[in-house]
PDB file of C-alpha atoms and ligand atoms in Angstrom:
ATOM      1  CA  UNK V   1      25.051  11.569  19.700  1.00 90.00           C
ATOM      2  CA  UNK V   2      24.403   8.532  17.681  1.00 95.00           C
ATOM      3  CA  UNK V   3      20.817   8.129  17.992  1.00 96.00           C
ATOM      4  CA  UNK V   4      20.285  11.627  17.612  1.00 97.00           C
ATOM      5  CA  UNK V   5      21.993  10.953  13.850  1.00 98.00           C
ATOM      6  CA  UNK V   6      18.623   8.632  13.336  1.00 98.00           C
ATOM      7  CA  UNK V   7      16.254  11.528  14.353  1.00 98.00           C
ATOM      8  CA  UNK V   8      13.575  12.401  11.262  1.00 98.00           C
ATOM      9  CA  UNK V   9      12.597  15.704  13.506  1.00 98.00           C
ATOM     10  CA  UNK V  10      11.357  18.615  11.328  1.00 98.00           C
ATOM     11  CA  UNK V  11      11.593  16.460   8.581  1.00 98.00           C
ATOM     12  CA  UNK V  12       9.086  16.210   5.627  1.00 98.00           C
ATOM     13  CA  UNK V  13       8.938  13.104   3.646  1.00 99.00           C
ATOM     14  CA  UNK V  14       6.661  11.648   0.897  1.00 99.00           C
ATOM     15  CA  UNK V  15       5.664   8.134   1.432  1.00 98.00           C
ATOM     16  CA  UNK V  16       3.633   6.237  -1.972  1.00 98.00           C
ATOM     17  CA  UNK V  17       1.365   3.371  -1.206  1.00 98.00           C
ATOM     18  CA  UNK V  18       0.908   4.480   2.115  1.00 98.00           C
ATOM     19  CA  UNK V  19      -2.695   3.097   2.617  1.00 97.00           C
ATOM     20  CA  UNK V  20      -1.635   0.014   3.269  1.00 96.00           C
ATOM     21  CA  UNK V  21       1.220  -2.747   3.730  1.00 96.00           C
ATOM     22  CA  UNK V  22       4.940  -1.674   3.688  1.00 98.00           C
ATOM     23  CA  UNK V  23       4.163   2.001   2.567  1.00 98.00           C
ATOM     24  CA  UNK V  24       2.057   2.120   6.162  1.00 98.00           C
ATOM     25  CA  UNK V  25       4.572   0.669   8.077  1.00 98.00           C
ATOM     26  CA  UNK V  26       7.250   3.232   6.451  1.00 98.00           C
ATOM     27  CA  UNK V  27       5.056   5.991   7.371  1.00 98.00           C
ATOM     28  CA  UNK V  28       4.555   5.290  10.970  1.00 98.00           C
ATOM     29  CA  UNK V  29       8.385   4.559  10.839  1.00 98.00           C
ATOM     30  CA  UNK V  30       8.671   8.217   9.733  1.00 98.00           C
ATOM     31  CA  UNK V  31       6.941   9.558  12.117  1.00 98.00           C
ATOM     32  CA  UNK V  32       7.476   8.150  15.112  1.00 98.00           C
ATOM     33  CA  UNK V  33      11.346   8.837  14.472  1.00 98.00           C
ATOM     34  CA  UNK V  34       9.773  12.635  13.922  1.00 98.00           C
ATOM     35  CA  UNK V  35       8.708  13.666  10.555  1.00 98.00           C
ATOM     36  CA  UNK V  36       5.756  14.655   8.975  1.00 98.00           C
ATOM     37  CA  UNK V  37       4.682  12.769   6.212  1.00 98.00           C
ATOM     38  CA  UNK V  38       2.604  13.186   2.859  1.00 98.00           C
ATOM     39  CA  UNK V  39       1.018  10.222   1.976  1.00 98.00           C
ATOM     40  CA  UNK V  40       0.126   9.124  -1.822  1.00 98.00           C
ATOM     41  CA  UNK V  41      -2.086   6.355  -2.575  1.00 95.00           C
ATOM     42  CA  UNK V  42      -4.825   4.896  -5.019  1.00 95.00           C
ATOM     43  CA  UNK V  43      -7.696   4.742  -2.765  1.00 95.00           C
ATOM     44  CA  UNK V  44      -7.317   6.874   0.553  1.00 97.00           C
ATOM     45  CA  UNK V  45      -4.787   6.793   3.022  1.00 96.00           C
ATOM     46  CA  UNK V  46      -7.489   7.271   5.905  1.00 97.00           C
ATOM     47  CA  UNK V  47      -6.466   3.853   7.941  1.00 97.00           C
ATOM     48  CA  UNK V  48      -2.790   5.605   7.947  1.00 98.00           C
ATOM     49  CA  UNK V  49      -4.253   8.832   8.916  1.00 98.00           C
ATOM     50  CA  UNK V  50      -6.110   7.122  11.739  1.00 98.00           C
ATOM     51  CA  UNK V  51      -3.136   5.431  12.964  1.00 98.00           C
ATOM     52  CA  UNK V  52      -0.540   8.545  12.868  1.00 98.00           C
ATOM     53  CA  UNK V  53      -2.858  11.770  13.470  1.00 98.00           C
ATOM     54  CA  UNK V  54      -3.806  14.286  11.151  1.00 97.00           C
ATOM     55  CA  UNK V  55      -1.224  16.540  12.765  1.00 97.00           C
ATOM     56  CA  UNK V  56       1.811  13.952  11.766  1.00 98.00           C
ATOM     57  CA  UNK V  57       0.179  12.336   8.692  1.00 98.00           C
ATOM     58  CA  UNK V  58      -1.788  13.606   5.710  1.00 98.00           C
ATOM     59  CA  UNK V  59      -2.548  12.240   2.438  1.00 98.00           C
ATOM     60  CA  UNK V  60      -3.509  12.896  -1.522  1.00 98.00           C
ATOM     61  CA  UNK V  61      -4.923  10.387  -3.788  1.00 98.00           C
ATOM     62  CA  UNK V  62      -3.287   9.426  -7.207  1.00 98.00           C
ATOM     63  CA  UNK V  63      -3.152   7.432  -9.589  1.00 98.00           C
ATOM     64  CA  UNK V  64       0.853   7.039 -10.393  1.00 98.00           C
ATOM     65  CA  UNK V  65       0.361   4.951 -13.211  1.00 98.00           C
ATOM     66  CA  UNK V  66       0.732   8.221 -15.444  1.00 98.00           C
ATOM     67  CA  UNK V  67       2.985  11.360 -14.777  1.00 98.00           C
ATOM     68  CA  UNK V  68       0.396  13.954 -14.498  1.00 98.00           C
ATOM     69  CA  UNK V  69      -0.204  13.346 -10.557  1.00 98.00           C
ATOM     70  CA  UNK V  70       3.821  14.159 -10.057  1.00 98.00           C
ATOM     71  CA  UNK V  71       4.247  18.163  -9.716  1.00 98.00           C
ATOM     72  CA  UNK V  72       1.072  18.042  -7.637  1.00 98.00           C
ATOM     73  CA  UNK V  73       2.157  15.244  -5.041  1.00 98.00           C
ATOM     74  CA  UNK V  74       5.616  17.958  -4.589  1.00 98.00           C
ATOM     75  CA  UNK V  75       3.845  20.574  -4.711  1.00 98.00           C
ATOM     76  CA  UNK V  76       1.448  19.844  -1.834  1.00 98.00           C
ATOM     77  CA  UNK V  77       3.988  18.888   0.035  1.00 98.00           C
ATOM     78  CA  UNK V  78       6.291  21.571   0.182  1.00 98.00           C
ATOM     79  CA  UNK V  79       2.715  24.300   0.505  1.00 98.00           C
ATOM     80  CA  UNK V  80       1.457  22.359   3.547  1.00 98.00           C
ATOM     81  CA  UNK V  81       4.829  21.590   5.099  1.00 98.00           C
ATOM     82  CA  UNK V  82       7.135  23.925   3.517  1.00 98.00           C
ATOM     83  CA  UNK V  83       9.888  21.754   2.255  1.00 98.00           C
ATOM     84  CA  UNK V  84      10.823  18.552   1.434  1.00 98.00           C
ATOM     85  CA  UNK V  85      13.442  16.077   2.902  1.00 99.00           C
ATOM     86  CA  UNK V  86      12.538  12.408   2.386  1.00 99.00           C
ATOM     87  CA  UNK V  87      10.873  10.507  -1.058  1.00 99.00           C
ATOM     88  CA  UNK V  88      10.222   7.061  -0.611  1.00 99.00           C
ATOM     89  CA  UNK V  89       8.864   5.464  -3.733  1.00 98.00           C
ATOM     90  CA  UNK V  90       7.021   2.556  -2.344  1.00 98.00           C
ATOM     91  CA  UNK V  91       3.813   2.375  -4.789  1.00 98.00           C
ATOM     92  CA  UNK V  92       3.931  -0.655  -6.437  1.00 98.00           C
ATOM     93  CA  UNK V  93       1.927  -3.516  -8.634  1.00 97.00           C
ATOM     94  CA  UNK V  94       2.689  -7.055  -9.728  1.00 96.00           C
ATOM     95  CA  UNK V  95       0.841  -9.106 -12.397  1.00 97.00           C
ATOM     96  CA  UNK V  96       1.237 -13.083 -12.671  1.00 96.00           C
ATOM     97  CA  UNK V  97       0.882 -14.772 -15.917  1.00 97.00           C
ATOM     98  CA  UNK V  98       2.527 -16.904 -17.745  1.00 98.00           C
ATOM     99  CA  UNK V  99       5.367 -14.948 -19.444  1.00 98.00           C
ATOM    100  CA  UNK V 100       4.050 -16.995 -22.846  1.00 98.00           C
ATOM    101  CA  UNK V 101       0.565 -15.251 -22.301  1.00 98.00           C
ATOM    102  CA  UNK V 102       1.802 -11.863 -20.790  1.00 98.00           C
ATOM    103  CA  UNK V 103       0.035  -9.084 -22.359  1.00 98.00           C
ATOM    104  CA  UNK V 104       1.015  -5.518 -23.227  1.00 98.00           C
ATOM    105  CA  UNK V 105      -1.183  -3.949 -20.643  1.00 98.00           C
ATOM    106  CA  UNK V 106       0.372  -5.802 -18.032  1.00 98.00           C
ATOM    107  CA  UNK V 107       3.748  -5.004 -19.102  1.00 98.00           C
ATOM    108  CA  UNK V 108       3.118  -1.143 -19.742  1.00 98.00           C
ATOM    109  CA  UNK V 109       0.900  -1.322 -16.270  1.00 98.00           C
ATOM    110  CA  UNK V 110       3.375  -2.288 -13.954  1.00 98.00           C
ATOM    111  CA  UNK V 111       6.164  -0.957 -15.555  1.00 98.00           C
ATOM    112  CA  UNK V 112       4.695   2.824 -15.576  1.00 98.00           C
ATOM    113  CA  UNK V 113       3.565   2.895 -11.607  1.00 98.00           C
ATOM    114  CA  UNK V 114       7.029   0.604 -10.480  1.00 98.00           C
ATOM    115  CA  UNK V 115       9.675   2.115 -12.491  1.00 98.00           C
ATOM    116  CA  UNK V 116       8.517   5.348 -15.036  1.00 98.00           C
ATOM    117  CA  UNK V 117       6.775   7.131 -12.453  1.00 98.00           C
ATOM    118  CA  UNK V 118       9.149   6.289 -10.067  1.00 98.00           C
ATOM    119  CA  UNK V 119      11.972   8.026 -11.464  1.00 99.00           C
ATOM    120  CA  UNK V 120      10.078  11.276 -12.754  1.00 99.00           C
ATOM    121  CA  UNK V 121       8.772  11.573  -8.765  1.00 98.00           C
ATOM    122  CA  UNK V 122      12.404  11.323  -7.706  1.00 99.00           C
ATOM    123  CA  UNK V 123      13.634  13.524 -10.810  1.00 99.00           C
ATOM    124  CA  UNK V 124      11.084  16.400  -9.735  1.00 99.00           C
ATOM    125  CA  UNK V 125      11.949  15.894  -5.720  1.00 99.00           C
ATOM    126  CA  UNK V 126      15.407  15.678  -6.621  1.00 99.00           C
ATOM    127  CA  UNK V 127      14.969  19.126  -8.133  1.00 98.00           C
ATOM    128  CA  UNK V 128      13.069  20.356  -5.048  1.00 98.00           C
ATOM    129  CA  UNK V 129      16.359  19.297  -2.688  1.00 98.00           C
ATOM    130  CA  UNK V 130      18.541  21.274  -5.448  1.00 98.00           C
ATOM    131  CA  UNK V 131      16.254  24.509  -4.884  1.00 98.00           C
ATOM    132  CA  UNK V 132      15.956  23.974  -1.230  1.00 98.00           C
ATOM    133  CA  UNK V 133      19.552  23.256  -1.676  1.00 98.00           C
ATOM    134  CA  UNK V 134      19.038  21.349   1.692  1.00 98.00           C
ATOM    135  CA  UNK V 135      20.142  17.634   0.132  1.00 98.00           C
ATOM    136  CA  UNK V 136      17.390  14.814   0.633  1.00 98.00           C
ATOM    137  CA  UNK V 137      16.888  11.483   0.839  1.00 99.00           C
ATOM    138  CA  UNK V 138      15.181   9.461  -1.940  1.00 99.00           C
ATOM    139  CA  UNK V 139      14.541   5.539  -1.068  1.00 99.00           C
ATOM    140  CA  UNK V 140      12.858   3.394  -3.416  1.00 99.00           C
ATOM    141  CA  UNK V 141      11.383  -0.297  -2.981  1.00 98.00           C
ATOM    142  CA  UNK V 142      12.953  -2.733  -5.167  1.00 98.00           C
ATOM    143  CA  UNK V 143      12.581  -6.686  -4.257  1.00 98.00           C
ATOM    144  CA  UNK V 144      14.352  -9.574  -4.207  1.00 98.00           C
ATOM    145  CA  UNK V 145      13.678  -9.564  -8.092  1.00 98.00           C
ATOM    146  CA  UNK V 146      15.938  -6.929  -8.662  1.00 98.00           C
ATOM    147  CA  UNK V 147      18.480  -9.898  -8.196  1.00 98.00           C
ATOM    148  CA  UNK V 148      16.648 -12.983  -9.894  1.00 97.00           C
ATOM    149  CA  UNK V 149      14.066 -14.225 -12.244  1.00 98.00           C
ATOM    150  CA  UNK V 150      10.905 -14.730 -10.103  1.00 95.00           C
ATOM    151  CA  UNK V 151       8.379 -17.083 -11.670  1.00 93.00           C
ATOM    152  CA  UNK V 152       5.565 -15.776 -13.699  1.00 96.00           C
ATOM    153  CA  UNK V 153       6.296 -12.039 -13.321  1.00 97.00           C
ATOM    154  CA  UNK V 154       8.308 -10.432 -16.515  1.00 98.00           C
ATOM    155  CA  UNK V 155       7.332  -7.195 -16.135  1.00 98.00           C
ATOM    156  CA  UNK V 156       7.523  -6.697 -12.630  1.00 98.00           C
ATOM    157  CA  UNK V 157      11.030  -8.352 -12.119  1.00 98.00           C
ATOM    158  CA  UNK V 158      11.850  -6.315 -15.421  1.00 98.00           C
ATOM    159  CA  UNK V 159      10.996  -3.415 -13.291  1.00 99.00           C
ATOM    160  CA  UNK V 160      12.325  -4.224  -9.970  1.00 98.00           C
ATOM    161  CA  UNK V 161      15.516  -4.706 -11.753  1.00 98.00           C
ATOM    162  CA  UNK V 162      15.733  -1.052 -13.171  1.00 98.00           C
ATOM    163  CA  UNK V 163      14.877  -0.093  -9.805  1.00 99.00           C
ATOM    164  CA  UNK V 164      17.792  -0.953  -8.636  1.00 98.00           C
ATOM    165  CA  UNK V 165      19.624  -0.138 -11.714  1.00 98.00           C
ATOM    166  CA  UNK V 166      18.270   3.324 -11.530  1.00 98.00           C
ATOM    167  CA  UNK V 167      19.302   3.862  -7.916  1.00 99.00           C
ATOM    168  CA  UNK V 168      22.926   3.611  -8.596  1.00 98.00           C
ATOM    169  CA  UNK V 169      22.352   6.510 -11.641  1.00 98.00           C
ATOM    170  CA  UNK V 170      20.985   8.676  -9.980  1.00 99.00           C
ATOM    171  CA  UNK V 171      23.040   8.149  -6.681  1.00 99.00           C
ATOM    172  CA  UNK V 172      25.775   8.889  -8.949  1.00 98.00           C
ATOM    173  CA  UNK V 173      24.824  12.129 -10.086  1.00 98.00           C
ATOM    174  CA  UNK V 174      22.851  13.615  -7.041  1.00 99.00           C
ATOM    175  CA  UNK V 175      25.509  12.658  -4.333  1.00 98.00           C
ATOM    176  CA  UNK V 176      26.981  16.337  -5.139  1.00 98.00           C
ATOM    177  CA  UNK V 177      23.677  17.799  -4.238  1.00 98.00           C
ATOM    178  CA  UNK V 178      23.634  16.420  -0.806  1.00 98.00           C
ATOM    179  CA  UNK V 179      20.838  13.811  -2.257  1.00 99.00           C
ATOM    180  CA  UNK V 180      21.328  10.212  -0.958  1.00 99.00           C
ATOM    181  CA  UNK V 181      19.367   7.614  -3.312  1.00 99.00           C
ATOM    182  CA  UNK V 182      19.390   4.009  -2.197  1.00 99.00           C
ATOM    183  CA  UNK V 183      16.812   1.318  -2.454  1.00 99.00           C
ATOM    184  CA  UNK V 184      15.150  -1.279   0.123  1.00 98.00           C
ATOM    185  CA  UNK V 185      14.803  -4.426  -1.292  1.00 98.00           C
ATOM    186  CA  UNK V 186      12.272  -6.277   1.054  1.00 98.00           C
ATOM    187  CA  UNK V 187      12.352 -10.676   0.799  1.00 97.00           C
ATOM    188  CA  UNK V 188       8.463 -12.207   1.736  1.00 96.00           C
ATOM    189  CA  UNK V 189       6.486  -9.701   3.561  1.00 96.00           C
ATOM    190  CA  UNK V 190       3.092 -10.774   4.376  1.00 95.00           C
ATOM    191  CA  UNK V 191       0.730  -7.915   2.313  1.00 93.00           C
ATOM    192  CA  UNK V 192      -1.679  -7.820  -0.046  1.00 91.00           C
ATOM    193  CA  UNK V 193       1.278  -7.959  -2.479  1.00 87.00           C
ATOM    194  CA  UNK V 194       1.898 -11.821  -1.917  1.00 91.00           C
ATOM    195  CA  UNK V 195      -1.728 -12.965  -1.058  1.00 91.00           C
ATOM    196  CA  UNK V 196      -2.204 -15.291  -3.859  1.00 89.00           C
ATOM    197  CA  UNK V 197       1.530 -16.804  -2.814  1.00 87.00           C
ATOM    198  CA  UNK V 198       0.401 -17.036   0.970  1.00 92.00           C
ATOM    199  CA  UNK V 199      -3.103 -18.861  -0.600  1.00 93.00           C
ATOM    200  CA  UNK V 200      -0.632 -21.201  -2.844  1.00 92.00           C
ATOM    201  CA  UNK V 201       0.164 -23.980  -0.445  1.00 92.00           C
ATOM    202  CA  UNK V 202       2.810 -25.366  -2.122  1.00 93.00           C
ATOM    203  CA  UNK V 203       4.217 -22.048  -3.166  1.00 89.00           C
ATOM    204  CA  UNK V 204       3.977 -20.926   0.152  1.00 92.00           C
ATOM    205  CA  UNK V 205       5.951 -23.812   1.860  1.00 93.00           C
ATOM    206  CA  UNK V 206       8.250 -23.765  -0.655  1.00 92.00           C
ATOM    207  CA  UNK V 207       8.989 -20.249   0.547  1.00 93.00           C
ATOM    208  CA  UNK V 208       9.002 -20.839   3.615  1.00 95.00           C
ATOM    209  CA  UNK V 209      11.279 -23.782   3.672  1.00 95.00           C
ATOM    210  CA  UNK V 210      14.219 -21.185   1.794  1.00 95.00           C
ATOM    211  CA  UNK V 211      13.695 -18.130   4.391  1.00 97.00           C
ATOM    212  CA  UNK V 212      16.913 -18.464   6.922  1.00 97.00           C
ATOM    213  CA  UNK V 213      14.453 -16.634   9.251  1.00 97.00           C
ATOM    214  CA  UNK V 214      11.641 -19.559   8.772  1.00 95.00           C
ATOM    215  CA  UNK V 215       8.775 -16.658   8.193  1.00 96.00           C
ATOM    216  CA  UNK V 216       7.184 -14.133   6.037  1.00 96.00           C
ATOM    217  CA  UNK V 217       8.332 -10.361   6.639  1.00 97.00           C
ATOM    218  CA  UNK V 218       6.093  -7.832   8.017  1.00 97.00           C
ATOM    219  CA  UNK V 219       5.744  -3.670   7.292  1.00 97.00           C
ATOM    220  CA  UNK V 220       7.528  -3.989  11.047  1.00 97.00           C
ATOM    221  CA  UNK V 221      10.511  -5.458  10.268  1.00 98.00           C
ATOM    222  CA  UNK V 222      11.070  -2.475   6.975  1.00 98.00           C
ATOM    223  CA  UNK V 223      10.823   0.371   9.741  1.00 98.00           C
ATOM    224  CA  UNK V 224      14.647   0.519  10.494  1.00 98.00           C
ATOM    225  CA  UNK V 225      16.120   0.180   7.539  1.00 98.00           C
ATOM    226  CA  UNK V 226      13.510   2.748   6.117  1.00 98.00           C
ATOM    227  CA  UNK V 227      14.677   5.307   8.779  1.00 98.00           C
ATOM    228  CA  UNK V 228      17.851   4.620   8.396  1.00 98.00           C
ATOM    229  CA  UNK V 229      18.178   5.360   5.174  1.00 98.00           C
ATOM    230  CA  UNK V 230      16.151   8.688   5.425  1.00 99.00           C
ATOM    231  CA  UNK V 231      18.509   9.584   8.339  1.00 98.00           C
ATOM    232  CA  UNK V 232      21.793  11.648   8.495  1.00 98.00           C
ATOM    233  CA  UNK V 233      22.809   8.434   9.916  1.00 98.00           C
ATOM    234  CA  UNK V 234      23.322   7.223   6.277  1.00 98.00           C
ATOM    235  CA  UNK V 235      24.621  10.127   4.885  1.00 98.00           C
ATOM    236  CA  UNK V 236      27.809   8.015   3.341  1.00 98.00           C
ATOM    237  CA  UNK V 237      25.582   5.600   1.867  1.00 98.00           C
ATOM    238  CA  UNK V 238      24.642   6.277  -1.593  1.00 98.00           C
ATOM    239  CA  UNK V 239      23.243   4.192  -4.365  1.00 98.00           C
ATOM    240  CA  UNK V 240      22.577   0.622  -2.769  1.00 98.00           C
ATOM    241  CA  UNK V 241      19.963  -1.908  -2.738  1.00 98.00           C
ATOM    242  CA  UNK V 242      19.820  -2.951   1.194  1.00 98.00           C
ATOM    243  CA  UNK V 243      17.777  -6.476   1.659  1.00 98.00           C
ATOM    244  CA  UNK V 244      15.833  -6.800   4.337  1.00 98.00           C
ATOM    245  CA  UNK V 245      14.922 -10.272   3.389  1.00 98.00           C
ATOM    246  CA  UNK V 246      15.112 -12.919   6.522  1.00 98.00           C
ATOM    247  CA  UNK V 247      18.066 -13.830   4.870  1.00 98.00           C
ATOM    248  CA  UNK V 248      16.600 -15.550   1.271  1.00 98.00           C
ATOM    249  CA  UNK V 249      19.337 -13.847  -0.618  1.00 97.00           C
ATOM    250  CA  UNK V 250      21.880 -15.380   1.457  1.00 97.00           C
ATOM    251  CA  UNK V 251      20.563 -18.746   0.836  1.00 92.00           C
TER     252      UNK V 251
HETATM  253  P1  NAD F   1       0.325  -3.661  -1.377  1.00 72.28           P
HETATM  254  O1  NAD F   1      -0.276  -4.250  -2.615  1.00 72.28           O
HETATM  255  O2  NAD F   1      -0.352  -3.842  -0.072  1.00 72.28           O
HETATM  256  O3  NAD F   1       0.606  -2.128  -1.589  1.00 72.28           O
HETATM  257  C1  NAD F   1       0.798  -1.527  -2.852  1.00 72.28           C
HETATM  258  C2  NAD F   1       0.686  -0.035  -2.701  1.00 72.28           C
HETATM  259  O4  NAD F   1       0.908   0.574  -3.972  1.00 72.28           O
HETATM  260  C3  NAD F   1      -0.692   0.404  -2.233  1.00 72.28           C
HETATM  261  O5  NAD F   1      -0.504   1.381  -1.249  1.00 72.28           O
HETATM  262  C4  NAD F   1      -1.328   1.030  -3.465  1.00 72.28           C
HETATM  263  O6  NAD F   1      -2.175   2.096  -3.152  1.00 72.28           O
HETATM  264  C5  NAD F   1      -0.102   1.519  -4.216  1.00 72.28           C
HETATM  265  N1  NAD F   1      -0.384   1.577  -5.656  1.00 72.28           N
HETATM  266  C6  NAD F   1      -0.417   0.550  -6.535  1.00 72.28           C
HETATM  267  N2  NAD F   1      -0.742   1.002  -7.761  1.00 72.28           N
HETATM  268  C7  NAD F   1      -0.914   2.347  -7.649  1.00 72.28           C
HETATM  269  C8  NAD F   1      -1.282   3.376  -8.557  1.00 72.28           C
HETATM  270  N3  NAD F   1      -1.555   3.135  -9.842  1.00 72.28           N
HETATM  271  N4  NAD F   1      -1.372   4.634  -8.083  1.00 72.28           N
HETATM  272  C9  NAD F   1      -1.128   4.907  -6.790  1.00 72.28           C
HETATM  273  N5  NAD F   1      -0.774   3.976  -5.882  1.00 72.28           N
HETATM  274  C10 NAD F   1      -0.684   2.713  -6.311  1.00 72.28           C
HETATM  275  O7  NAD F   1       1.742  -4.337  -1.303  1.00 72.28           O
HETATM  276  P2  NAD F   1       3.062  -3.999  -0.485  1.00 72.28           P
HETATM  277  O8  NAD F   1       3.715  -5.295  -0.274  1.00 72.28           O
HETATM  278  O9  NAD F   1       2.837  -3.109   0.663  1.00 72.28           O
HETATM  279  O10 NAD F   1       3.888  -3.253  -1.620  1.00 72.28           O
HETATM  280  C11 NAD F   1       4.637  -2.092  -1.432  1.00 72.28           C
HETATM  281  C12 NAD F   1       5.885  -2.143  -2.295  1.00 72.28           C
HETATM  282  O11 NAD F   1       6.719  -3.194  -1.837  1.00 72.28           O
HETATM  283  C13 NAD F   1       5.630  -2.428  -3.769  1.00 72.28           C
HETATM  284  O12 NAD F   1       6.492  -1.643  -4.563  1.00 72.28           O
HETATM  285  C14 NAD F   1       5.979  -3.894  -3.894  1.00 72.28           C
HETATM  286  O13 NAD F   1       6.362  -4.233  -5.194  1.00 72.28           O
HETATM  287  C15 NAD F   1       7.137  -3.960  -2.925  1.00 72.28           C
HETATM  288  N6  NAD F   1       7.514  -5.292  -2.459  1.00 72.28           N
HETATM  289  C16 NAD F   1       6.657  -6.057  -1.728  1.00 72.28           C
HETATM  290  C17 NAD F   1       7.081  -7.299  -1.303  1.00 72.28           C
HETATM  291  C18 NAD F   1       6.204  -8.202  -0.500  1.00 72.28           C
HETATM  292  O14 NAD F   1       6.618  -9.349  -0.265  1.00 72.28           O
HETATM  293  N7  NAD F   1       5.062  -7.797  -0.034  1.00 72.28           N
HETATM  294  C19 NAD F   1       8.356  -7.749  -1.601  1.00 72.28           C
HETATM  295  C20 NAD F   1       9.195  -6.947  -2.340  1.00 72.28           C
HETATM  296  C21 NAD F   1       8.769  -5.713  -2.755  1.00 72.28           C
END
């Protein structure tokens, strides 16, 4: 039956930057629809936790802005759970300044957590599907600055960019495994992410004024997509960059 396709029962999934904002909401997404979930975040995912249950939800703490957390984060998933279905890279980190000004740390920063670690998590769950040889789902969170400029942000719309860029590679050479890679790309979602926007007046009305929808996004509004694309019910999808924007991209 069709909504049985959407089903995320005795599924495992990985969910970064789930102590907060859309990486919450895509956990509780996850396991309401049935799946047990790993969280990985900076600071603890205890809030999550709360939320979801230890029995559904648990969580390690990393730091993804090097490599070296990567074999552990698969690794304690598949020993607790053991397997793995579902990666969602949602971790993520923007720095404003002007691009005249923009410094090296902020390049190599954001570029490292949003894009390098990114695709060695997915490489090493990508190899965990191939041994399970089960398939899997990997979703990543790109933006709407995987499709223009953005004001004030090189490196993250530099990185946001090869996220979707990097979606369609390895789409193309997983899809023989079973392994479905696509990306989210979510328009103005009200998070810590987009604070100093939300405190900009003008930059917030100007916003606003360009959302078809006429408001910021919320973790809420990721939740189907998210299962969606960790479902069998997307099992023909492979490789693309699904907005969930309130319509800015139509605009
Ligand atoms: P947020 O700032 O609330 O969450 C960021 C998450 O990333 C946190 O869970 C944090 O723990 C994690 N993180 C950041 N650096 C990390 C590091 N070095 N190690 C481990 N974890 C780290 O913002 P959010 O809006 O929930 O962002 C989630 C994702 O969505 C990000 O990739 C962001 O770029 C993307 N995004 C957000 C918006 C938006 O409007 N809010 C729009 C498009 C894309």
């Amino acid at each position: 039956m069709i909504l049985d396709m959407f089903s995320l029962k005795g599924k495992v999934a990985v969910v970064t930057g789930s102590d907060t904002g859309l990486g919450q909401g895509i956990s509780r997404a996850f396991v309401e629809a049935g799946a047990k979930v790993l969280g990985v975040s900076r600071s603890a995912s205890k809030a999550t936790q709360e939320m979801l249950g230890e029995e559904n939800f648990s969580y390690v703490t990393a730091d993804l802005s090097t490599l070296e957390p990567v074999e552990m984060i698969i690794n304690t998933a598949v020993e607790k759970y053991g397997r793995l279905d579902i990666l969602v890279n949602n971790a993520g980190i923007i720095k404003r300044e002007d691009s005249i000004d923009f410094s090296v740390d902020n390049w190599d920063l954001v570029m490292n957590v949003n894009c390098r670690t990114l695709f060695f998590l997915s490489q090493a769950a990508a190899r965990q599907f191939i041994k399970q040889n089960s398939g899997g789902k990997i979703i990543s969170v790109a933006s709407m600055l995987s499709y223009q400029g953005g004001i004030r942000v090189p490196s993250y719309t530099a990185s946001k960019s090869a996220v979707k860029g990097i979606t369609m590679t390895m789409a193309n050479e997983w899809a023989k495994y079973g392994i479905n890679v696509n990306a989210i790309a979510p328009g103005y979602m009200a998070t810590n992410n987009t604070e100093a926007l939300r405190n900009d007046e003008k930059r917030s009305a100007d916003i606003l004024e360009r959302i078809p929808a006429g408001r910021w996004g919320t973790p809420d509004d990721l939740m189907g997509a998210a299962v969606f694309l960790a479902s069998s019910a997307s099992d023909y999808v492979n490789g693309f960059t699904l907005a969930v924007d309130g319509g800015w991209l139509a605009r």
